[in-house]
Coordinates of C-alpha atoms and ligand atoms in Angstrom, one line a residue:
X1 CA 0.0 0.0 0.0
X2 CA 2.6 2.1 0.8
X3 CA 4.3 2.3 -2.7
X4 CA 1.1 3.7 -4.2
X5 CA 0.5 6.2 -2.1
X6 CA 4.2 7.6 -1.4
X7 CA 5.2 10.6 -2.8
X8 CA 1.5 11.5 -3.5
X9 CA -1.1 13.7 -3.0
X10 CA -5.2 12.3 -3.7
X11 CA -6.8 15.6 -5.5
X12 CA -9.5 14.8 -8.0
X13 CA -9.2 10.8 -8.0
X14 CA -5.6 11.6 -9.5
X15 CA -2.1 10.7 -7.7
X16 CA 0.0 13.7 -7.9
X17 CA 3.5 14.6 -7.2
X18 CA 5.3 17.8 -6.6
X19 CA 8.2 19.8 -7.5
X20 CA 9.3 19.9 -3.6
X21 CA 8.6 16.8 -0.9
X22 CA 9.0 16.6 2.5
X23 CA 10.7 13.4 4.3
X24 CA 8.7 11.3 6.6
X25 CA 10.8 9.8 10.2
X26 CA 10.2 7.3 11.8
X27 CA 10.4 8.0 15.3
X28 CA 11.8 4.5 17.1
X29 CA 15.0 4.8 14.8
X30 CA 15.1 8.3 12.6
X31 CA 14.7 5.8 9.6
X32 CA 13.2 8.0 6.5
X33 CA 9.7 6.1 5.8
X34 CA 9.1 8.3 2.5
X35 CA 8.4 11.0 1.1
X36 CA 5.2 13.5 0.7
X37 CA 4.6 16.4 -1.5
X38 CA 5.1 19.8 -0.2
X39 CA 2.3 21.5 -2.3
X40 CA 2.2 24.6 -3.8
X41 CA -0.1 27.4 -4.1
X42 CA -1.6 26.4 -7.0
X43 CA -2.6 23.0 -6.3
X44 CA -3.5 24.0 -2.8
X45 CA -6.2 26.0 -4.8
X46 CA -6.8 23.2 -7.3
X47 CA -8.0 21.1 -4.1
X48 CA -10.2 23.6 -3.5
X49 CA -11.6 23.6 -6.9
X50 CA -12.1 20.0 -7.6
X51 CA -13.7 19.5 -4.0
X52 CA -15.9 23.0 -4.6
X53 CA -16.7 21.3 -7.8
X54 CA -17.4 18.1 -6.4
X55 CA -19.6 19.3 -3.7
X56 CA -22.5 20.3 -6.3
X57 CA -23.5 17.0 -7.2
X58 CA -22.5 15.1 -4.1
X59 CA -25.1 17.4 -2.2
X60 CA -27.4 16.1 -4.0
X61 CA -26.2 12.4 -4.0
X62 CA -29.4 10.8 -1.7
X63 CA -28.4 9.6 1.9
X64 CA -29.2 5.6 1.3
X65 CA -25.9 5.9 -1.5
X66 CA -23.6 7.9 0.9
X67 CA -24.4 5.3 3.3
X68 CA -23.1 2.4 1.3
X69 CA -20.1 4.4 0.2
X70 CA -19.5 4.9 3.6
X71 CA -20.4 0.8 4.5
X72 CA -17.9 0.1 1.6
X73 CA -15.0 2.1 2.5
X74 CA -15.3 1.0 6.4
X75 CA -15.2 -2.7 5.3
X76 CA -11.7 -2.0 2.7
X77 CA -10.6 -0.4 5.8
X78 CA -11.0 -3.4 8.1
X79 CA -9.9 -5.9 5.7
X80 CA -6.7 -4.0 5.1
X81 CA -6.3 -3.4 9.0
X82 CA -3.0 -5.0 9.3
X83 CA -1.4 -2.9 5.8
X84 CA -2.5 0.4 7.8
X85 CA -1.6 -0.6 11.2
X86 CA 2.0 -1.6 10.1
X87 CA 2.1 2.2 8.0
X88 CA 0.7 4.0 11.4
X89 CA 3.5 2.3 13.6
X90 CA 6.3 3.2 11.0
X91 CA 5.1 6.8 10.9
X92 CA 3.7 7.1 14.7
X93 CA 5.8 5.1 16.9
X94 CA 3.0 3.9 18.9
X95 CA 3.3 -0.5 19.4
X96 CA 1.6 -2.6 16.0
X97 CA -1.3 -4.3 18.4
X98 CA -2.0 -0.6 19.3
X99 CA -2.1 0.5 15.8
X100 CA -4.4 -2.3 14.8
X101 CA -6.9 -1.1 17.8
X102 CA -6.8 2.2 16.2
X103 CA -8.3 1.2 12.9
X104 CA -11.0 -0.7 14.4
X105 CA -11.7 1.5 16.5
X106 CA -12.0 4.4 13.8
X107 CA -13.7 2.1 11.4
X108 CA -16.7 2.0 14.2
X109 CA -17.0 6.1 13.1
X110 CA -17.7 5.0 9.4
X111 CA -19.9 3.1 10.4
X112 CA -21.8 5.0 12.9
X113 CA -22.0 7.9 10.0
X114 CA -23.1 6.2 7.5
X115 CA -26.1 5.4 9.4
X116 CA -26.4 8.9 10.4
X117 CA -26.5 10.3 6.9
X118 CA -30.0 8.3 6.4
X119 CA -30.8 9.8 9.5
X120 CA -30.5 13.4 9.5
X121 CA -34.4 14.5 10.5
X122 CA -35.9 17.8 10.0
X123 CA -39.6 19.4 11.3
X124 CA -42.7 20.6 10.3
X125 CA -44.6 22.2 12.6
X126 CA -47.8 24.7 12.2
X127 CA -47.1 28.0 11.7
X128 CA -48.4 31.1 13.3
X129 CA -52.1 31.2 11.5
X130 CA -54.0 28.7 9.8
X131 CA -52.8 27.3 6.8
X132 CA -49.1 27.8 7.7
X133 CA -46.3 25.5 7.5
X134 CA -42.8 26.0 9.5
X135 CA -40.4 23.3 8.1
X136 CA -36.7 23.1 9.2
X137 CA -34.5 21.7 7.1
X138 CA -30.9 20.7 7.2
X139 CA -28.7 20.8 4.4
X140 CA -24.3 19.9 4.0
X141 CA -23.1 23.3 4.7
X142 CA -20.4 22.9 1.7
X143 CA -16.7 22.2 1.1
X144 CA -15.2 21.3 4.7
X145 CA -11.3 21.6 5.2
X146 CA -9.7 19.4 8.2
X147 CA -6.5 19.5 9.8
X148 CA -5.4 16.5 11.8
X149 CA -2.8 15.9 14.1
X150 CA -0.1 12.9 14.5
X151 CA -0.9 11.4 17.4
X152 CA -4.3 9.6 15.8
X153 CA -3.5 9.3 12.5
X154 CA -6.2 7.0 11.3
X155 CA -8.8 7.9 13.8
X156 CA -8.7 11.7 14.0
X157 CA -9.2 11.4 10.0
X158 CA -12.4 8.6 9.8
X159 CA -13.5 11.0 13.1
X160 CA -13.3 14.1 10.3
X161 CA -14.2 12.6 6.9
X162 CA -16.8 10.3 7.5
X163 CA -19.6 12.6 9.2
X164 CA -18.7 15.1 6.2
X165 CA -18.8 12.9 3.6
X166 CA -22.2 11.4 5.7
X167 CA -24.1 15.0 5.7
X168 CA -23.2 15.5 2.0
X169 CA -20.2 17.6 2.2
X170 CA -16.6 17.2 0.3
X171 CA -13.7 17.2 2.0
X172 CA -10.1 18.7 2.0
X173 CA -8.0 16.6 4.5
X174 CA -4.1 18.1 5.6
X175 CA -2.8 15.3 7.9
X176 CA 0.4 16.3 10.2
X177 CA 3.7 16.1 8.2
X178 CA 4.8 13.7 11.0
X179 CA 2.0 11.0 10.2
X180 CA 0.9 11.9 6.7
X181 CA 0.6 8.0 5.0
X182 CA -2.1 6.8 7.5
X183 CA -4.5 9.3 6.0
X184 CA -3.0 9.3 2.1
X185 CA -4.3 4.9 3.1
X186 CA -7.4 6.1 4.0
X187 CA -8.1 7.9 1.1
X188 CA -6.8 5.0 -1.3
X189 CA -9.3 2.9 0.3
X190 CA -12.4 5.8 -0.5
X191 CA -11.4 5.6 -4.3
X192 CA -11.4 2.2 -3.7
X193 CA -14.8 2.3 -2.2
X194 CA -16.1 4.5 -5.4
X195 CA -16.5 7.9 -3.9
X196 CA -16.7 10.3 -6.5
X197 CA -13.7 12.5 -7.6
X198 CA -13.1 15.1 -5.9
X199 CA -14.9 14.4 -3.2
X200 CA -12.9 13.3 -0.6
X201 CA -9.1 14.9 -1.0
X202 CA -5.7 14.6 0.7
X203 CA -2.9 17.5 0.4
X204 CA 0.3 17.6 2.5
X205 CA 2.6 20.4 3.1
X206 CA 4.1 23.4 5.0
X207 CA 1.2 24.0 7.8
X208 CA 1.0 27.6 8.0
X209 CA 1.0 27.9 4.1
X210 CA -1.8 25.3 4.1
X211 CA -3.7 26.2 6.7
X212 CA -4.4 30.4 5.3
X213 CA -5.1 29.0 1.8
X214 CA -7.7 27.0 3.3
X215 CA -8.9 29.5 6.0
X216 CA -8.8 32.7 3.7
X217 CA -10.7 30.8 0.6
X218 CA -14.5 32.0 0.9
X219 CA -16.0 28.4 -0.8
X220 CA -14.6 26.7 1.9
X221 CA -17.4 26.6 4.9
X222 CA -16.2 24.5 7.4
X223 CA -12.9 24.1 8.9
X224 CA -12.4 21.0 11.5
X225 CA -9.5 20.9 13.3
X226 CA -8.0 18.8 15.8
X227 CA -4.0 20.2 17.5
X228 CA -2.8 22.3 20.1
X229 CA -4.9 25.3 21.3
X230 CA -2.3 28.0 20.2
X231 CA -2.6 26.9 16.5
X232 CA -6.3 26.4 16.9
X233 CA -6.6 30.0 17.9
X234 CA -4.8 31.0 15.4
X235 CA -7.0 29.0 13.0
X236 CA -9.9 30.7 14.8
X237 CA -8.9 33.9 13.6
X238 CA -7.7 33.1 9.9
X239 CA -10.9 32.2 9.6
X240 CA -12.6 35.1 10.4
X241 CA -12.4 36.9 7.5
X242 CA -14.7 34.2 5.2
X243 CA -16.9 33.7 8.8
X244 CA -16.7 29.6 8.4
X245 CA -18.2 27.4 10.6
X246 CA -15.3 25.9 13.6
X247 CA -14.5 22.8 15.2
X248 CA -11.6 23.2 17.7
X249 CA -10.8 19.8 18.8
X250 CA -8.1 21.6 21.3
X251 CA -5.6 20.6 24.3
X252 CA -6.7 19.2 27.5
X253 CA -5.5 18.6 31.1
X254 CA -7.5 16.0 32.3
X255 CA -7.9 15.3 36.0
X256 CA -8.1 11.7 37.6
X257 CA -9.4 11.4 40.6
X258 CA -9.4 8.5 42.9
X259 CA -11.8 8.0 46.2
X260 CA -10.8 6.2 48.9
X261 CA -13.7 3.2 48.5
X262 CA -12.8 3.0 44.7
X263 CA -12.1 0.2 43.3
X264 CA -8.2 0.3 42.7
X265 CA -7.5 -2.2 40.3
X266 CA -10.5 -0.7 38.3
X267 CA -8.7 2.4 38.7
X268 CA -5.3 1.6 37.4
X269 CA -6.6 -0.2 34.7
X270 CA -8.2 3.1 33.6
X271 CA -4.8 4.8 34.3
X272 CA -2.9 2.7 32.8
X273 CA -5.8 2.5 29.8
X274 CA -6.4 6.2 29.7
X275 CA -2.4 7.6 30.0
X276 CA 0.0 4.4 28.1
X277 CA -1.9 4.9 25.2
X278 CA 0.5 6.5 22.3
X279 CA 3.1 6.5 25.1
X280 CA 0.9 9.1 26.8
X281 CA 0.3 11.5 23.8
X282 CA -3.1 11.8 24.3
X283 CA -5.6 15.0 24.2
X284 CA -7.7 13.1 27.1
X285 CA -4.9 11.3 28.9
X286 CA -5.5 11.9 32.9
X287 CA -2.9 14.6 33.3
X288 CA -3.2 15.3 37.3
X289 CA -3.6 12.1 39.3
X290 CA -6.1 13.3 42.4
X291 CA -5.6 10.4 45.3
X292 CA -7.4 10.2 48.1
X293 CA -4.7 10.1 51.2
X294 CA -6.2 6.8 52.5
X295 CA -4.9 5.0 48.9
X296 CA -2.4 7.6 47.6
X297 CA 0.6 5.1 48.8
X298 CA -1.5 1.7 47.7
X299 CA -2.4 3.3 44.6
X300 CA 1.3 4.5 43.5
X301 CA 3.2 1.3 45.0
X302 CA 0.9 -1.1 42.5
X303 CA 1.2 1.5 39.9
X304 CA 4.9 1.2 40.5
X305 CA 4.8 -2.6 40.2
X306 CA 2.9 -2.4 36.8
X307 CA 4.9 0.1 34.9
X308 CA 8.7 -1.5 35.9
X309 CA 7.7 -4.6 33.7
X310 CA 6.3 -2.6 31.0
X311 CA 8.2 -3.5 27.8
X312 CA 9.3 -0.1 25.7
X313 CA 10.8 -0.3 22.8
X314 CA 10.3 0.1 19.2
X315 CA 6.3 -0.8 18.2
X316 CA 7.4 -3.4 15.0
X317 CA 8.4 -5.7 18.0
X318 CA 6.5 -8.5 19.3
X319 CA 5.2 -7.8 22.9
X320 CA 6.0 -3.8 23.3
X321 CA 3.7 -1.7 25.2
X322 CA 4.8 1.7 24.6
X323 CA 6.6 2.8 21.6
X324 CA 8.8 6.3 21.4
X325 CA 7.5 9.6 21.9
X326 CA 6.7 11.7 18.6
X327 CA 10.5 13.1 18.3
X328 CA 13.1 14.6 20.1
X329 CA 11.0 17.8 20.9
X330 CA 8.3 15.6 23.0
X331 CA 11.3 14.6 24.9
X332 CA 12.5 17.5 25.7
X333 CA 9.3 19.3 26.8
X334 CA 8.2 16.4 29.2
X335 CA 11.9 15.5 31.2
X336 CA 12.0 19.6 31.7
X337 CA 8.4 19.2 32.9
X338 CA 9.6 16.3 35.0
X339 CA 12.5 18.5 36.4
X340 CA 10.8 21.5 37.2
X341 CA 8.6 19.3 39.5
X342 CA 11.4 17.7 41.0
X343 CA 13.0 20.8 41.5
X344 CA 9.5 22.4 43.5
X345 CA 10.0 19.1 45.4
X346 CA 8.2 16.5 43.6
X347 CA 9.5 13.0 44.6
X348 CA 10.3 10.2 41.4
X349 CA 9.0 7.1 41.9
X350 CA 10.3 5.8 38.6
X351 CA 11.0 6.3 35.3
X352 CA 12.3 10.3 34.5
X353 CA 14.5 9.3 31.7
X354 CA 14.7 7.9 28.3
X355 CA 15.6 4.4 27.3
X356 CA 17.3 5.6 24.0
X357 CA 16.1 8.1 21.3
X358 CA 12.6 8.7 21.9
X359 CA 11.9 6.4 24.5
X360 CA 11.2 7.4 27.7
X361 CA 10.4 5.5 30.7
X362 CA 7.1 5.7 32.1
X363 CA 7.2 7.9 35.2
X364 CA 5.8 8.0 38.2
X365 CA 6.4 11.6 40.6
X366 CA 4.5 12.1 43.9
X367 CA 3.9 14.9 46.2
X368 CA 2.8 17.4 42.7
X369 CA 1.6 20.4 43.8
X370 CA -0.3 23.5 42.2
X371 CA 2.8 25.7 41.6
X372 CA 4.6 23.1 39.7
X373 CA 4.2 23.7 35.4
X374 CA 2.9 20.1 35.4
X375 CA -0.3 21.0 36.7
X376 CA -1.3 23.3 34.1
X377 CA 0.3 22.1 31.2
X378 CA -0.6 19.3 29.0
X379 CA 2.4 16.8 29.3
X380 CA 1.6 14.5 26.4
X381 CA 4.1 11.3 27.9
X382 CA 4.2 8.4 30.0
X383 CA 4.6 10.9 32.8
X384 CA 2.1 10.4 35.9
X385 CA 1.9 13.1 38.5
X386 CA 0.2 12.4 41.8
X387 CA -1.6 14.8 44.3
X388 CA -3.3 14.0 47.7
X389 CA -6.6 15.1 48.6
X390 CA -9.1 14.8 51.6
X391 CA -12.2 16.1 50.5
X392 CA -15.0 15.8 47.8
X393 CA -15.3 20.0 47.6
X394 CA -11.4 20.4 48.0
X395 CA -10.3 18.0 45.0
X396 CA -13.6 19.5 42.7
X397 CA -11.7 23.0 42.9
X398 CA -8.5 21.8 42.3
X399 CA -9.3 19.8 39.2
X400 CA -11.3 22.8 37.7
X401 CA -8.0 24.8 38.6
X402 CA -6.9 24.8 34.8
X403 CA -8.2 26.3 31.7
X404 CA -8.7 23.2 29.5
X405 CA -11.9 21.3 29.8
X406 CA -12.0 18.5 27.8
X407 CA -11.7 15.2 29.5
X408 CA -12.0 13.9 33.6
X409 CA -12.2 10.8 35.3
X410 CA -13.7 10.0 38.8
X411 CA -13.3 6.4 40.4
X412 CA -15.6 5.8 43.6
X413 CA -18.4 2.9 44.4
X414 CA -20.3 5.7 46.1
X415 CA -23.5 7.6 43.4
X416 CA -24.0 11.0 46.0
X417 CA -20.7 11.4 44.8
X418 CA -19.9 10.2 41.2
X419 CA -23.2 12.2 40.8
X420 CA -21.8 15.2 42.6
X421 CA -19.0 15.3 40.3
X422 CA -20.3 14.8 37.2
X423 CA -22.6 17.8 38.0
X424 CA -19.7 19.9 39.3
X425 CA -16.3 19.0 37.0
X426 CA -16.0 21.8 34.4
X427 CA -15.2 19.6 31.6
X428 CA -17.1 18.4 28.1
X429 CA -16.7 14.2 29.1
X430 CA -16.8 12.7 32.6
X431 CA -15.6 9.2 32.6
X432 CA -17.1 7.6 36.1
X433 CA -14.9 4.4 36.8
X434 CA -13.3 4.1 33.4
X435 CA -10.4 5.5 31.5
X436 CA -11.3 4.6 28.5
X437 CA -14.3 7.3 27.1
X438 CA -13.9 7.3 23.7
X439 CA -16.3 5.7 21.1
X440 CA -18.6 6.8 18.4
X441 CA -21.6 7.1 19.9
X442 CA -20.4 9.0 23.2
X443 CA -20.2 13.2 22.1
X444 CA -17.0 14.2 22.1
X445 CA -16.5 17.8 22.9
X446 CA -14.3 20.0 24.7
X447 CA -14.9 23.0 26.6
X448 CA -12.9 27.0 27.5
X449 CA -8.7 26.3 26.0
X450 CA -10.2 22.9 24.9
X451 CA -12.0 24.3 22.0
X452 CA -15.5 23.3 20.8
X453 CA -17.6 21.0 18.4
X454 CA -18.9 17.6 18.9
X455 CA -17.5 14.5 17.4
X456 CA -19.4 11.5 17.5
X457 CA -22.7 10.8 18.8
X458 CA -26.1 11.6 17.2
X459 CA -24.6 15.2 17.1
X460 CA -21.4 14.9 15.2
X461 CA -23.2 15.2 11.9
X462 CA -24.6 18.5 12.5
X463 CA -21.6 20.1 12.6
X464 CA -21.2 19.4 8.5
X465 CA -24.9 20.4 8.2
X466 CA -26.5 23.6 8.3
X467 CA -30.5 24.6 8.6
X468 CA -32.7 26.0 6.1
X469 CA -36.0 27.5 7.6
X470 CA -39.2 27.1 5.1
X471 CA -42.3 29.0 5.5
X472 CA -44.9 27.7 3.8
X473 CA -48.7 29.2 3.1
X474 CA -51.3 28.3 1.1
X475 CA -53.1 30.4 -1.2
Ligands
NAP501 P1 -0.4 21.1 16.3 O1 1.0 21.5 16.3 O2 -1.4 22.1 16.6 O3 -0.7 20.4 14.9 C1 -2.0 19.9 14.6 C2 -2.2 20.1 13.1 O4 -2.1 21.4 12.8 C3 -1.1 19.4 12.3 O5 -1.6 18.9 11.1 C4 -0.1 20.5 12.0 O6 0.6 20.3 10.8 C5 -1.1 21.7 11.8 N1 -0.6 23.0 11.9 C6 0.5 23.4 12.6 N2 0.7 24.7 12.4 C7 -0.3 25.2 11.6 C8 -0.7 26.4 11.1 N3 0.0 27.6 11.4 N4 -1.8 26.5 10.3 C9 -2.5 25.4 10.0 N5 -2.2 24.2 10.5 C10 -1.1 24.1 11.3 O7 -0.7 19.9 17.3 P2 0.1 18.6 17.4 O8 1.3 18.8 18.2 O9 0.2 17.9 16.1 O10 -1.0 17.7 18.2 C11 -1.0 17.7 19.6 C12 -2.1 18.5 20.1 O11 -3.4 18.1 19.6 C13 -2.3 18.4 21.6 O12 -2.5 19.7 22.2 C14 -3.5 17.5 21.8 O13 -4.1 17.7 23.0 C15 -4.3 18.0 20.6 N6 -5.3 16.9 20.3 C16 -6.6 17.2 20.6 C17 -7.6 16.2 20.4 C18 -9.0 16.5 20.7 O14 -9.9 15.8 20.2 N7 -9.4 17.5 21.4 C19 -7.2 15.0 19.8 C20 -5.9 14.8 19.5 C21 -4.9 15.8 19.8 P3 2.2 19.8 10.9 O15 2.1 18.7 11.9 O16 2.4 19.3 9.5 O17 3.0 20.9 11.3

């Protein structure tokens, strides 16, 4: 699969090269996995053509036919999980078993939208004197742009394309540069599947070129985005000037908090669920660990336990849990997040260095406190940080001390207060005694720095469609 696609954009149903390319690492060795185009202005704009072109007749393409498309592509995609597993853990780092969760898991959002396109209902209500008609009506809202990041390759793009190609849009995808063959495998499959041309469309190049051709183009209407929450803000305002419909799929800093008549293996099998995954790189990885003094030392001493017999290494080989952090960068950022804790008098249970490379050991640091740059910033490793608490009102304010809200976790066996939190946590998903919170149905949506838009659920298509209000009278 990966010597059709390389070296390639998907515009138009064609396979295009470029006159400059950008080189593709792998992260467990530095090995080059390939190249991709580094686009230029004009077929940045061509993209936009052919999809704006596109979009006329696939609006009117009825649901039931999206729907099989959509059927279609999600079974190429499963059959060929192994082919796209084995390109995500070249280009991503994160373990092959891992890989191959991914693209089940992101097939399940093909799925769920292509039921959701036959699905979309409107309303007809009676109007405001006899013989009136209100109807409300939904309708795609037009060309959609989306900008993934690399630490989902395969399911932040089936998360973006598959509700816009359900509700009738066409789409312009720009994957990272770091992870840019997942998606370009994705998009083989849809021509695969018979979507039209121009329909669905990959481009890969300099971001910030990218990303104010696609904001500043008026026929675009949507953008989607999923990445930091300085570059969505940026985004934000780029795309002022042609007023387009947002989704900011942001940062997060995601507190975990553990009661003391919790259920602690429960718990640390949503740790471990919730944080290992992609070594920890994770927009909804718990990010402050909240334990109850009466099981802080239980808690930390089994966690202890689990993570010296995890096996790191590169994700090719047979039996690793946690593959290498994104690239050196990553590294960087989390061991001087790790030493300006230790340094405010953190304690290191274990881990707080790297292997080799971009390996780093899963880490364990107690007595975190508030003044510490690990409790507001997103760490995006391995790297657990542990605070006490005593009381159900104490730890509430703490873990709305931060100006994300995108994902929390609570563990307890009692409801008063599992209900008591999920009233009171300022964030878009409350996870009560699990870690893992992420499927196609649930409504994925951040809050404040975490941005804003659903993904998944019943709701996710909306955000491709927009309404049209009919009055009707009769004469
Ligand atoms: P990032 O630096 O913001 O990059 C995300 C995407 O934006 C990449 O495709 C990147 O391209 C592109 N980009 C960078 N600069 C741009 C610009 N000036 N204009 C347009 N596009 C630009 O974020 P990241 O480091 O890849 O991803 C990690 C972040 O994503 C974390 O903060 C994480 O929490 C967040 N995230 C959020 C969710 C969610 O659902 N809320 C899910 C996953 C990740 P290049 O990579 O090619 O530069």
């Amino acid at each position: 699969m990966l010597n059709k696609i390389e070296g390639k954009n998907f515009i138009n149903g064609e396979w295009l090269g470029a006159d400059e390319y950008i080189s593709v690492k792998n992260p467990a060795d530095g090995s080059i996995v390939g190249e991709v185009p580094d686009v230029d202005d004009e077929t940045i704009l061509y993209a936009i053509d052919s999809a704006h072109t596109a979009q006329n007749s696939w609006k009117n393409t009825i649901a039931s036919e999206r729907c099989r498309l959509l059927r279609k592509w999600k079974e190429l995609i499963l059959e060929n999980t192994d082919e796209i597993a084995k390109i995500l853990t070249l280009e991503n780092g994160k373990p092959l078993s891992e890989a191959k969760r991914e693209v089940v898991y992101a097939a399940d959002f093909v799925e769920w939208f292509a039921h959701q396109a036959t699905g979309i209902i409107g309303t007809s209500r009676d109007g405001v004197k006899p013989g009136q008609k209100i109807l409300t009506e939904y309708e795609p809202i037009g060309v959609v742009a989306a900008i993934t990041p690399w630490n989902f390759p395969v399911a932040m793009t089936l998360r973006k394309i598959s509700p816009a190609l359900a509700a009738g849009c066409s789409i312009i995808l720009k994957p990272s540069d770091l992870t840019p063959f997942s998606a370009l495998a994705l998009a083989l499959l849809a021509q695969q599947a018979g979507f039209p041309d121009g329909v669905v469309n990959v481009i890969t190049g300099d971001a910030a070129r990218l990303g104010e051709k696609l904001c500043s183009d008026f026929r675009v209407r949507k953008l989607s985005f999923t990445g930091s929450t300085n570059i969505g803000k940026l985004l934000y305002k780029n795309s002022s000037s042609t007023l387009k419909k947002l989704s900011l799929e942001l940062g997060g800093n995601a507190p975990f908090i553990v009661f003391e008549d919790a259920d602690i293996e429960t718990a640390i099998s949503g740790l471990i669920m919730g944080k290992l995954r992609a070594a920890g790189q994770v927009c909804i990885a718990p990010n402050r660990i909240f334990l109850h003094s009466a099981i802080h030392d239980k808690f930390v001493n089994r966690l202890k336990e689990i993570f010296l017999k995890l096996k790191i290494g590169n994700g090719m080989e047979e039996g690793v849990e946690i593959g290498p952090l994104i690239n050196q960068k990553a590294v960087t950022k989390a061991l001087s997040l790790v030493r300006d804790a230790l340094d405010k008098g953190a304690n290191l249970v274990c881990g707080g260095e790297i292997v080799t490379g971009c390996l780093l050991k899963p880490t364990i640091l107690t007595d975190c406190h508030e003044n510490m740059s690990i409790f507001q910033e997103e760490i995006f490793a391995p790297v657990v940080p542990c605070y006490k608490f005593d009381s159900v009102d104490e730890v509430i304010e703490r873990a709305n001390n931060t100006d994300y809200g995108l994902a929390s976790y609570v563990f307890t066996s009692n409801v008063n207060i599992s209900s008591k939190l999920a009233e009171r946590l300022d964030f878009g998903i409350v996870g009560v005694n699990t870690g893992f919170i992420s499927n196609s149905i649930g409504a994925f949506a951040g809050r404040k720095n975490s941005g804003f838009g659903v993904e998944g659920s019943h709701l996710g298509i909306y955000e491709f469609l927009q309404t049209k209000y009919v009055c009707v009278e009769r004469v």
